[in-house]
Coordinates of C-alpha atoms (C1' of nucleotides) in Angstrom, one line a residue:
Chain Q
X19 CA -44.6 182.1 -323.9
X20 CA -44.7 182.3 -328.0
X21 CA -46.6 179.7 -330.3
X22 CA -43.4 177.9 -331.0
X23 CA -42.6 176.7 -327.4
X24 CA -46.0 176.2 -326.6
X25 CA -46.1 173.5 -329.5
X26 CA -43.1 171.8 -328.1
X27 CA -43.5 171.8 -324.3
X28 CA -46.4 170.1 -325.1
X29 CA -44.7 167.3 -327.2
X30 CA -44.3 164.5 -325.4
X31 CA -42.2 163.0 -328.0
X32 CA -39.5 165.4 -327.7
X33 CA -39.9 165.9 -324.0
X34 CA -39.2 161.9 -323.7
X35 CA -35.9 162.2 -325.5
X36 CA -35.0 165.5 -323.3
X37 CA -35.3 163.4 -320.6
X38 CA -33.5 160.6 -322.9
X39 CA -30.7 163.1 -324.0
X40 CA -29.9 164.3 -319.4
X41 CA -29.8 160.5 -318.9
X42 CA -27.2 159.7 -320.9
X43 CA -25.3 163.2 -320.3
X44 CA -25.7 162.2 -316.4
X45 CA -23.9 158.3 -317.5
X46 CA -21.5 161.0 -319.2
X47 CA -22.4 161.1 -323.0
X48 CA -21.8 164.2 -324.8
X49 CA -25.1 164.4 -326.6
X50 CA -23.3 166.3 -329.7
X51 CA -19.9 164.3 -330.5
X52 CA -17.3 165.4 -332.8
X53 CA -15.6 164.1 -336.2
X54 CA -15.5 160.4 -336.4
X55 CA -12.6 158.6 -338.0
X56 CA -15.0 156.3 -340.0
X57 CA -13.4 152.8 -342.1
X58 CA -15.3 153.8 -344.8
X59 CA -19.2 154.8 -345.6
X60 CA -21.8 151.4 -344.9
X61 CA -21.8 150.9 -348.6
X62 CA -18.0 150.7 -348.6
X63 CA -18.1 148.1 -345.4
X64 CA -20.3 146.3 -347.0
X65 CA -18.3 145.8 -350.1
X66 CA -15.2 144.6 -348.5
X67 CA -16.7 142.4 -345.8
X68 CA -14.8 140.0 -344.1
X69 CA -16.0 137.8 -341.4
X70 CA -14.5 139.5 -337.9
X71 CA -12.9 142.2 -339.3
X72 CA -13.1 145.4 -336.5
X73 CA -14.8 148.4 -338.8
X74 CA -16.3 151.6 -337.9
X75 CA -19.2 153.6 -339.1
X76 CA -21.6 156.0 -338.3
X77 CA -24.5 156.8 -338.9
X78 CA -28.6 157.4 -338.0
X79 CA -30.8 154.7 -335.9
X80 CA -33.2 153.8 -338.5
X81 CA -34.6 150.6 -336.9
X82 CA -34.3 149.3 -332.9
X83 CA -35.2 145.6 -332.0
X84 CA -34.7 145.3 -328.0
X85 CA -34.4 141.8 -326.9
X86 CA -33.2 142.2 -323.1
X87 CA -30.0 141.3 -322.9
X88 CA -28.8 142.4 -326.3
X89 CA -30.1 144.7 -329.3
X90 CA -30.6 144.9 -332.7
X91 CA -30.8 148.1 -334.7
X92 CA -29.9 149.3 -338.2
X93 CA -27.6 152.6 -339.1
X94 CA -28.0 154.7 -342.3
X95 CA -25.5 156.7 -343.7
X96 CA -26.9 157.8 -346.6
X97 CA -25.3 155.2 -349.0
X98 CA -26.1 151.9 -347.0
X99 CA -28.1 150.5 -344.6
X100 CA -26.3 148.2 -342.3
X101 CA -27.5 146.3 -339.2
X102 CA -25.5 146.7 -335.7
X103 CA -25.7 144.0 -332.9
X104 CA -25.0 144.9 -329.4
X105 CA -25.0 142.2 -326.4
X106 CA -25.1 143.6 -322.8
X107 CA -21.8 140.9 -321.7
X108 CA -19.6 142.0 -325.5
X109 CA -20.6 146.0 -324.3
X110 CA -20.4 146.1 -320.4
X111 CA -23.4 146.9 -318.4
X112 CA -22.7 150.7 -318.3
X113 CA -22.4 151.1 -322.4
X114 CA -24.8 148.8 -322.8
X115 CA -27.4 150.8 -320.2
X116 CA -26.6 153.8 -322.0
X117 CA -27.3 152.4 -325.2
X118 CA -30.9 151.7 -324.3
X119 CA -31.5 155.4 -324.2
X120 CA -30.2 155.9 -327.5
X121 CA -33.8 157.0 -329.9
X122 CA -34.6 156.1 -333.1
X123 CA -32.8 159.5 -335.6
X124 CA -30.2 159.7 -333.7
X125 CA -26.8 159.5 -334.7
X126 CA -23.8 157.0 -333.4
X127 CA -20.2 156.1 -334.0
X128 CA -19.5 152.4 -333.5
X129 CA -16.8 149.9 -333.5
X130 CA -17.2 146.6 -334.0
X131 CA -16.5 143.2 -335.9
X132 CA -18.2 142.2 -338.9
X133 CA -20.1 138.7 -338.9
X134 CA -22.7 137.4 -340.3
X135 CA -26.3 135.7 -338.4
X136 CA -27.8 132.8 -338.5
X137 CA -30.4 134.2 -340.8
X138 CA -27.3 135.4 -342.9
X139 CA -27.5 138.9 -342.7
X140 CA -24.1 141.1 -342.4
X141 CA -23.8 142.7 -338.9
X142 CA -21.5 144.6 -337.1
X143 CA -21.2 143.2 -333.6
X144 CA -20.2 146.7 -332.1
X145 CA -17.6 146.7 -329.1
X146 CA -18.1 150.7 -328.7
X147 CA -20.6 153.3 -329.7
X148 CA -20.5 156.9 -329.3
X149 CA -22.8 159.5 -329.3
X150 CA -22.7 162.1 -332.5
X151 CA -25.9 163.7 -332.8
X152 CA -29.5 163.1 -330.7
X153 CA -32.1 163.4 -332.3
X154 CA -35.2 165.6 -330.5
X155 CA -38.0 165.1 -332.4
X156 CA -39.6 161.8 -334.0
X157 CA -39.1 160.7 -337.6
X158 CA -42.3 159.2 -339.6
X159 CA -43.5 155.5 -339.6
X160 CA -41.3 152.7 -340.3
X161 CA -42.9 151.3 -343.2
X162 CA -45.0 153.9 -345.5
X163 CA -42.3 156.9 -344.6
X164 CA -43.4 160.4 -345.1
X165 CA -46.5 160.2 -347.7
X166 CA -47.9 164.1 -347.1
X167 CA -46.4 165.5 -350.5
X168 CA -46.8 169.1 -348.6
X169 CA -44.5 168.0 -345.8
X170 CA -42.2 166.0 -348.3
X171 CA -41.4 169.1 -350.3
X172 CA -41.2 171.4 -347.3
X173 CA -39.3 169.5 -345.0
X174 CA -37.6 167.9 -347.9
X175 CA -34.8 166.8 -345.0
X176 CA -37.2 164.0 -343.6
X177 CA -38.1 163.0 -347.2
X178 CA -34.8 162.0 -347.5
X179 CA -33.8 160.3 -344.4
X180 CA -37.3 158.2 -344.6
X181 CA -37.4 157.8 -348.2
X182 CA -34.3 156.1 -349.5
X183 CA -35.9 156.3 -353.7
X184 CA -35.8 159.9 -353.3
X185 CA -32.2 160.5 -352.1
X186 CA -31.4 157.9 -355.7
X187 CA -33.4 160.6 -357.3
X188 CA -30.9 163.6 -356.3
X189 CA -28.0 161.1 -357.0
X190 CA -29.2 160.4 -360.1
X191 CA -29.2 164.3 -361.2
X192 CA -25.9 164.1 -359.5
X193 CA -24.8 162.2 -361.8
X194 CA -26.3 163.8 -364.7
X195 CA -25.0 167.2 -364.8
X196 CA -21.0 165.6 -363.7
X197 CA -21.8 163.6 -367.0
X198 CA -23.2 166.5 -369.0
X199 CA -20.4 168.5 -367.8
X200 CA -17.7 165.8 -368.7
X201 CA -19.0 165.2 -372.4
X202 CA -19.1 168.7 -372.9
X203 CA -15.3 169.1 -371.6
X204 CA -13.7 166.1 -373.4
X205 CA -15.4 168.4 -376.8
X206 CA -13.4 171.0 -375.5
X207 CA -16.0 173.1 -374.8
X208 CA -15.5 175.7 -372.0
X209 CA -17.8 176.5 -368.6
X210 CA -18.9 180.1 -368.6
X211 CA -20.7 182.1 -366.0
X212 CA -22.2 184.9 -367.0
X213 CA -24.9 187.1 -365.1
X214 CA -27.7 186.0 -363.3
X215 CA -28.8 189.6 -362.5
X216 CA -29.2 191.4 -365.3
X217 CA -30.2 195.1 -366.2
X218 CA -32.7 193.8 -369.3
X219 CA -34.3 190.4 -368.9
X220 CA -33.4 189.4 -372.5
X221 CA -32.8 185.9 -374.7
X222 CA -36.2 184.9 -374.3
X223 CA -39.7 185.7 -373.9
X224 CA -41.1 185.1 -370.3
X225 CA -42.1 187.7 -367.1
X226 CA -39.1 188.2 -365.5
X227 CA -38.7 188.5 -361.7
X228 CA -37.7 192.3 -360.6
X229 CA -35.2 193.2 -357.9
X230 CA -33.4 196.7 -357.2
X231 CA -29.8 197.1 -356.4
X232 CA -29.1 199.7 -353.9
X233 CA -25.4 200.5 -355.0
X234 CA -26.3 201.9 -358.5
X235 CA -30.3 202.9 -357.6
X236 CA -31.0 201.0 -360.3
X237 CA -33.8 197.8 -361.4
X238 CA -32.5 194.7 -362.0
X239 CA -33.7 191.5 -363.2
X240 CA -32.9 187.9 -362.7
X241 CA -32.4 186.4 -365.9
X242 CA -34.8 184.1 -367.8
X243 CA -31.8 183.1 -370.0
X244 CA -28.1 183.5 -370.9
X245 CA -28.5 183.6 -374.3
X246 CA -27.2 187.2 -374.8
X247 CA -24.4 186.8 -372.6
X248 CA -22.9 183.8 -374.6
X249 CA -23.3 185.6 -377.9
X250 CA -21.3 188.2 -376.6
X251 CA -18.9 186.1 -375.4
X252 CA -19.0 184.4 -379.4
X253 CA -18.3 188.3 -380.4
X254 CA -15.3 187.8 -377.4
X255 CA -13.7 185.1 -379.5
X256 CA -14.7 182.2 -376.7
X257 CA -15.6 179.5 -379.7
X258 CA -16.8 176.5 -377.6
X259 CA -18.7 177.8 -374.7
X260 CA -21.3 176.8 -372.2
X261 CA -23.2 177.5 -369.0
X262 CA -25.8 175.2 -366.8
X263 CA -27.6 177.0 -364.8
X264 CA -30.1 178.3 -363.1
X265 CA -32.6 180.2 -364.5
X266 CA -35.7 182.5 -363.3
X267 CA -38.9 183.0 -364.9
X268 CA -42.1 184.9 -362.6
X269 CA -44.3 182.7 -363.9
X270 CA -46.8 179.5 -362.4
X271 CA -46.4 176.8 -360.8
X272 CA -47.1 173.3 -362.0
X273 CA -46.0 169.6 -362.5
X274 CA -43.6 170.7 -364.8
X275 CA -42.4 174.3 -364.1
X276 CA -40.7 175.8 -361.3
X277 CA -40.0 179.3 -361.3
X278 CA -35.8 178.5 -360.9
X279 CA -35.2 176.1 -362.9
X280 CA -31.8 174.6 -364.6
X281 CA -30.7 175.2 -368.4
X282 CA -27.5 173.9 -369.9
X283 CA -26.8 176.6 -372.9
X284 CA -24.2 175.6 -375.0
X285 CA -22.5 177.6 -377.9
X286 CA -20.4 176.3 -380.7
X287 CA -18.2 178.6 -383.2
X288 CA -18.7 177.7 -387.0
X289 CA -21.3 174.8 -386.2
X290 CA -25.0 175.2 -386.7
X291 CA -27.8 173.8 -385.7
X292 CA -27.0 170.3 -387.5
X293 CA -23.8 170.3 -385.4
X294 CA -26.3 170.9 -382.1
X295 CA -28.0 167.5 -383.9
X296 CA -25.6 165.8 -383.3
X297 CA -24.3 167.2 -380.1
X298 CA -27.2 166.7 -378.7
X299 CA -28.0 163.0 -379.7
X300 CA -24.2 162.3 -378.6
X301 CA -24.8 164.1 -374.8
X302 CA -28.2 162.2 -373.9
X303 CA -26.8 158.8 -375.1
X304 CA -23.6 159.2 -373.4
X305 CA -25.5 160.4 -370.2
X306 CA -28.1 157.4 -370.3
X307 CA -25.6 155.0 -371.1
X308 CA -23.2 156.0 -368.5
X309 CA -25.4 156.6 -365.4
X310 CA -27.9 154.9 -366.1
X311 CA -26.6 152.1 -368.2
X312 CA -29.6 152.1 -370.8
X313 CA -31.0 153.5 -373.8
X314 CA -34.3 152.7 -373.3
X315 CA -37.0 153.9 -370.3
X316 CA -39.9 153.0 -369.1
X317 CA -42.2 150.4 -370.6
X318 CA -45.5 150.2 -372.3
X319 CA -46.7 153.4 -374.4
X320 CA -44.5 155.4 -372.2
X321 CA -41.3 153.2 -373.1
X322 CA -39.3 155.3 -374.8
X323 CA -36.0 154.4 -376.9
X324 CA -33.0 156.7 -377.2
X325 CA -31.1 154.7 -379.8
X326 CA -29.8 157.1 -381.9
X327 CA -30.6 158.2 -385.2
X328 CA -33.2 160.0 -383.6
X329 CA -36.4 160.7 -386.1
X330 CA -36.2 164.6 -387.7
X331 CA -39.0 165.6 -389.2
X332 CA -40.4 169.6 -390.2
X333 CA -43.0 171.2 -388.2
X334 CA -44.9 172.1 -391.4
X335 CA -44.7 168.2 -392.1
X336 CA -46.1 167.3 -388.7
X337 CA -48.8 170.0 -389.2
X338 CA -49.9 168.5 -392.7
X339 CA -50.1 165.2 -391.0
X340 CA -52.4 166.2 -388.4
X341 CA -54.7 169.1 -389.9
X342 CA -55.1 167.4 -394.2
X343 CA -52.8 168.0 -396.6
X344 CA -54.7 171.7 -397.0
X345 CA -53.7 173.3 -393.9
X346 CA -52.4 176.0 -395.0
X347 CA -54.3 176.9 -398.2
X348 CA -57.5 177.4 -395.4
X349 CA -58.2 181.0 -395.1
X350 CA -58.7 182.0 -391.6
X351 CA -62.1 181.6 -390.8
X352 CA -61.9 177.8 -391.8
X353 CA -58.4 177.4 -390.0
X354 CA -60.4 178.6 -387.2
X355 CA -63.2 176.5 -387.2
X356 CA -61.3 173.2 -388.4
X357 CA -58.8 173.9 -385.1
X358 CA -62.1 174.5 -382.9
X359 CA -63.7 170.6 -383.9
X360 CA -60.0 169.2 -382.5
X361 CA -60.9 171.0 -379.0
X362 CA -58.5 173.5 -379.1
X363 CA -59.5 177.5 -377.2
X364 CA -58.7 179.9 -380.5
X365 CA -58.6 183.4 -379.6
X366 CA -60.6 185.6 -381.7
X367 CA -57.5 187.6 -383.3
X368 CA -54.8 184.7 -383.7
X369 CA -53.3 184.5 -387.1
X370 CA -53.3 181.7 -389.0
X371 CA -49.1 180.9 -387.4
X372 CA -50.9 180.9 -384.2
X373 CA -53.4 178.9 -384.6
X374 CA -50.8 176.5 -386.1
X375 CA -48.7 176.8 -383.3
X376 CA -51.7 176.1 -381.1
X377 CA -52.1 173.0 -383.1
X378 CA -48.7 171.6 -382.8
X379 CA -48.1 172.8 -378.8
X380 CA -51.7 171.0 -377.5
X381 CA -51.7 168.1 -379.9
X382 CA -48.8 167.7 -381.9
X383 CA -46.1 167.6 -379.4
X384 CA -47.4 165.4 -376.5
X385 CA -47.6 162.5 -379.4
X386 CA -44.3 163.0 -380.3
X387 CA -42.7 160.3 -377.4
X388 CA -39.9 158.5 -379.4
X389 CA -37.0 161.3 -380.1
X390 CA -37.6 163.5 -382.4
X391 CA -36.4 166.6 -384.1
X392 CA -38.5 168.9 -385.4
X393 CA -37.5 171.5 -387.9
X394 CA -37.6 174.3 -389.7
X395 CA -40.5 176.0 -387.4
X396 CA -41.9 179.7 -388.5
X397 CA -39.5 182.7 -388.8
X398 CA -42.3 184.7 -386.1
X399 CA -41.7 182.2 -383.5
X400 CA -38.4 182.7 -382.3
X401 CA -36.2 186.4 -382.8
X402 CA -32.9 185.2 -382.4
X403 CA -32.4 182.0 -384.8
X404 CA -31.4 182.0 -388.5
X405 CA -33.7 181.5 -391.4
X406 CA -33.3 179.0 -393.6
X407 CA -31.7 179.2 -396.8
X408 CA -34.2 178.0 -399.0
X409 CA -36.7 179.6 -397.4
X410 CA -37.3 182.4 -395.8
X411 CA -40.2 181.8 -394.1
X412 CA -38.6 179.1 -391.9
X413 CA -36.5 179.1 -389.8
X414 CA -33.3 176.9 -389.8
X415 CA -33.8 175.4 -385.9
X416 CA -34.8 172.2 -384.4
X417 CA -37.0 171.5 -380.7
X418 CA -36.4 168.3 -379.5
X419 CA -38.9 166.2 -378.4
X420 CA -38.7 163.2 -376.2
X421 CA -41.3 162.1 -373.9
X422 CA -44.3 164.6 -375.6
X423 CA -41.9 167.0 -374.2
X424 CA -39.8 170.0 -375.2
X425 CA -36.4 169.0 -374.1
X426 CA -33.6 171.8 -376.2
X427 CA -34.4 173.4 -378.8
X428 CA -31.6 174.4 -381.0
X429 CA -30.8 176.8 -383.8
X430 CA -28.6 178.3 -386.6
X431 CA -27.8 181.9 -384.6
X432 CA -28.6 184.9 -386.3
X433 CA -25.3 186.9 -386.4
X434 CA -26.8 189.6 -388.9
X435 CA -26.7 193.1 -386.7
X436 CA -29.3 194.6 -388.5
X437 CA -31.3 191.9 -389.6
X438 CA -31.3 190.5 -385.5
X439 CA -32.1 194.6 -385.1
X440 CA -35.3 194.6 -387.3
X441 CA -36.4 190.8 -386.0
X442 CA -36.5 192.0 -381.9
X443 CA -38.5 195.3 -383.5
X444 CA -41.2 193.6 -385.3
X445 CA -42.3 191.0 -382.9
X446 CA -45.4 191.7 -381.5
X447 CA -47.2 191.2 -378.2
X448 CA -46.6 189.4 -374.4
X449 CA -44.0 187.0 -376.6
X450 CA -41.8 190.3 -377.3
X451 CA -38.3 190.1 -376.1
X452 CA -36.0 192.8 -375.1
X453 CA -34.1 194.4 -377.2
X454 CA -30.8 194.7 -375.8
X455 CA -28.9 197.3 -377.5
X456 CA -25.8 196.2 -376.0
X457 CA -26.0 192.9 -377.0
X458 CA -27.5 194.2 -380.5
X459 CA -23.6 196.4 -381.0
X460 CA -21.9 193.5 -379.9
X461 CA -23.8 191.7 -382.8
X462 CA -22.2 194.4 -385.0
X463 CA -18.8 194.4 -384.1
X464 CA -19.0 190.7 -385.8
X465 CA -20.1 186.8 -384.3
X466 CA -19.0 184.6 -385.7
X467 CA -21.9 181.6 -387.5
X468 CA -22.8 179.2 -384.7
X469 CA -24.9 176.6 -383.4
X470 CA -26.2 176.9 -380.1
X471 CA -28.8 175.0 -378.1
X472 CA -30.6 174.7 -374.6
X473 CA -31.5 172.2 -372.4
X474 CA -33.6 171.7 -369.6
X475 CA -31.9 170.0 -367.5
X476 CA -35.0 169.8 -364.8
X477 CA -37.5 167.8 -367.4
X478 CA -33.9 165.7 -368.9
X479 CA -33.4 164.3 -365.3
X480 CA -37.0 163.8 -365.0
X481 CA -37.2 162.0 -368.1
X482 CA -34.4 159.6 -367.1
X483 CA -35.5 158.8 -363.8
X484 CA -39.1 158.7 -364.6
X485 CA -40.4 161.4 -362.2
X486 CA -44.0 162.9 -363.2
X487 CA -43.2 165.7 -361.4
X488 CA -40.8 168.5 -361.7
X489 CA -40.7 168.8 -357.8
X490 CA -39.3 165.8 -357.2
X491 CA -36.1 166.6 -358.9
X492 CA -35.5 169.6 -357.4
X493 CA -33.9 169.4 -353.8
X494 CA -36.2 172.3 -352.4
X495 CA -39.4 173.1 -355.3
X496 CA -41.2 176.6 -354.9
X497 CA -43.9 176.1 -352.6
X498 CA -46.5 178.6 -350.8
X499 CA -45.1 180.0 -347.3
X500 CA -46.8 178.4 -344.8
X501 CA -48.4 182.1 -342.9
Chain V
rG29 C1' -56.7 182.6 -362.0
rG30 C1' -60.8 178.9 -362.8
rG31 C1' -63.0 174.0 -361.2
rC32 C1' -63.2 169.3 -359.1
rC33 C1' -61.4 166.6 -354.3
rG34 C1' -59.3 167.0 -350.1
rU35 C1' -57.3 168.0 -344.4
rU36 C1' -58.8 163.3 -337.9
rA37 C1' -52.3 161.1 -332.7
rG38 C1' -45.5 162.4 -334.2
rC39 C1' -46.6 159.2 -339.2
rU40 C1' -49.6 155.8 -342.5
rC41 C1' -55.1 156.0 -342.5
rA42 C1' -60.3 154.2 -341.0
rG43 C1' -64.2 156.8 -338.9
rU44 C1' -71.4 154.0 -341.7
rU45 C1' -77.8 158.0 -341.7
rG46 C1' -75.9 163.9 -337.3
rG47 C1' -76.7 160.4 -332.1
rU48 C1' -70.6 155.8 -326.4
rC49 C1' -67.1 158.4 -332.9
rA50 C1' -62.1 159.8 -330.4
rG51 C1' -60.1 154.6 -333.7
rA52 C1' -56.6 151.4 -335.7
rG53 C1' -51.1 150.2 -337.1
rC54 C1' -46.5 152.5 -336.3
rA55 C1' -43.8 154.9 -332.9
rC56 C1' -43.7 156.5 -327.2
rU57 C1' -43.9 154.5 -321.9
rU58 C1' -43.4 150.4 -318.3
rG59 C1' -42.4 144.9 -318.0
rA60 C1' -40.4 139.8 -320.4
rC61 C1' -36.6 138.7 -323.7
rU62 C1' -28.7 137.3 -326.1
rU63 C1' -28.7 136.0 -333.5
rU64 C1' -33.4 139.8 -334.5
rU65 C1' -35.1 142.3 -338.5
rA66 C1' -42.8 145.4 -340.2
rA67 C1' -38.7 141.1 -333.4
rU68 C1' -42.9 138.8 -330.4
rC69 C1' -45.9 138.7 -326.2
rA70 C1' -48.3 141.7 -321.8
rA71 C1' -50.1 146.4 -319.7
rG72 C1' -50.1 151.8 -320.3
rG73 C1' -50.0 157.1 -322.1
rG74 C1' -51.0 160.1 -326.4
rG75 C1' -56.2 164.6 -329.8
rU76 C1' -57.2 172.6 -331.4
rC77 C1' -60.9 166.3 -335.7
rC78 C1' -57.1 172.9 -340.7
rC79 C1' -59.2 178.1 -338.7
rG80 C1' -63.3 181.1 -338.3
rG81 C1' -68.8 181.3 -338.0
rG82 C1' -73.6 179.2 -338.5
rU83 C1' -78.3 175.3 -338.3
rU84 C1' -79.6 171.7 -334.3
rC85 C1' -81.0 168.9 -328.2
rG86 C1' -76.9 167.5 -330.4
rA87 C1' -71.6 168.6 -335.4
rG88 C1' -65.4 165.1 -337.4
rC89 C1' -69.9 164.1 -339.9
rC90 C1' -74.8 169.5 -342.4
rC91 C1' -74.3 175.1 -344.4
rC92 C1' -71.4 179.8 -345.1
rG93 C1' -66.8 182.0 -345.3
rG94 C1' -61.1 181.2 -345.3
rA95 C1' -56.4 178.9 -344.7
rC96 C1' -53.3 175.2 -347.2
rG97 C1' -52.6 170.7 -350.6
rG98 C1' -53.6 167.6 -354.8
rC99 C1' -55.3 166.5 -360.1
rC100 C1' -57.4 168.7 -364.5
rU101 C1' -57.2 173.7 -366.9
rA102 C1' -55.0 178.3 -368.5
rC103 C1' -49.6 181.4 -369.0
rC104 C1' -43.6 180.5 -369.0
rA105 C1' -39.4 175.6 -370.6

RNA sequence: GGGCCGUUAGCUCAGUUGGUCAGAGCACUUGACUUUUAAUCAAGGGGUCCCGGGUUCGAGCCCCGGACGGCCUACCA
């Protein structure tokens, strides 16, 4: 006997439910039923409530209150929770006896007339019922639900059954993604799908997942970004494209990182960083208004007001504001010392620019709670973006910060193949992106000037739903496997 | 990866100084109850105290090691 069976055989709850199931079978009830015609979801039945109207519904029994010759129970179908009332003299002796053998968690189909109890609760007085699925395992406690964080993620289905607010977050996620697609489609953008398995992992700087493709006996990488393929499409003549799908990065897990995450990338030929700025401001306010019905999120210090226009500020101004007007004139040692005074960990070999960026990421970024476009980032940070016309040391880009987190970077895309080749080549260190020769060849055929942006969908949903952890907006977040 | 904290019944949680400490509520079983809704009332069953060592007359509690989780921290977004 294996371990699983030992556990199951010793489980009094499962044994009891199996006994109840066998008794139901003896009474002629099949424990796993077939398709059931419903008048509608419970939410729809509630919305169209009329006294004495006969309805059919199906769902999971979530509470049962037995009162002798009558029973109250609550049926839940994901849309709503609805009380049903079972009376012995309405249902008949046999069907009533059988109903008493049902357990919390069983899925049933019911038919009956709508009425209102004297406590004012809309209720279905059932005249017939069908067992659709027997539940063999007990559900979490009805008051507190499932709280154990590990169990909630490992067995998300139980979390969804017993914590209705969790389901609502994921409903909002679905609506958010739908709303983004509707918005982009209405503006003439075309959704495309580019490879998730790539011979080189380009378009960003991150450690990739590596796999092996047997048929070609070749190493493949799960994509860390779709950018280089979407730009090939710009070369090919697609002028307004987007991709909304998964990226994979072989990095750590924490409250805001999951190894697979959802990214929207948008490219618009003949646009630039400014057109992207207008686009994302319109897109996010569209989602906020249509899905959440508000432009204001959170309260107190965390209150975020998405009402446009959003603040625009240069990277340099933010740095000077924080570190002093002379920051860019300081020598390396003085800059390092000043950064260390602010409790930053500065590696000895860092350049002035690296120290500056540490200041931005560790001190400044978290203060940008209201939506802020941070523009003119240093050229060494992003090899795929175009320089500003008036200053070769900074990029014509923005990073949109909301709630102290980066929600979306956007660039005027670099379309000069010679500069692109040089910029990729002059990167150094761990952050270097791969040089994709086929991408560079594509650029040599001519890519139209373009604006592009990426939006971290998980983080956007966190922001809009008030979720503190990325795990709360990903249905099945990555966890360490149980040994 | 580093630091701190946690793991007790199916679920949510108590458990004092190492000595009736194997506990409560929900859930489950049995009985009563035909408008309850955290239904109520009565009785009952249910434990690898995360795992493995150690100290001790005696360990849920102390020590060591491990697994898993949470928070903080470091890297990617």
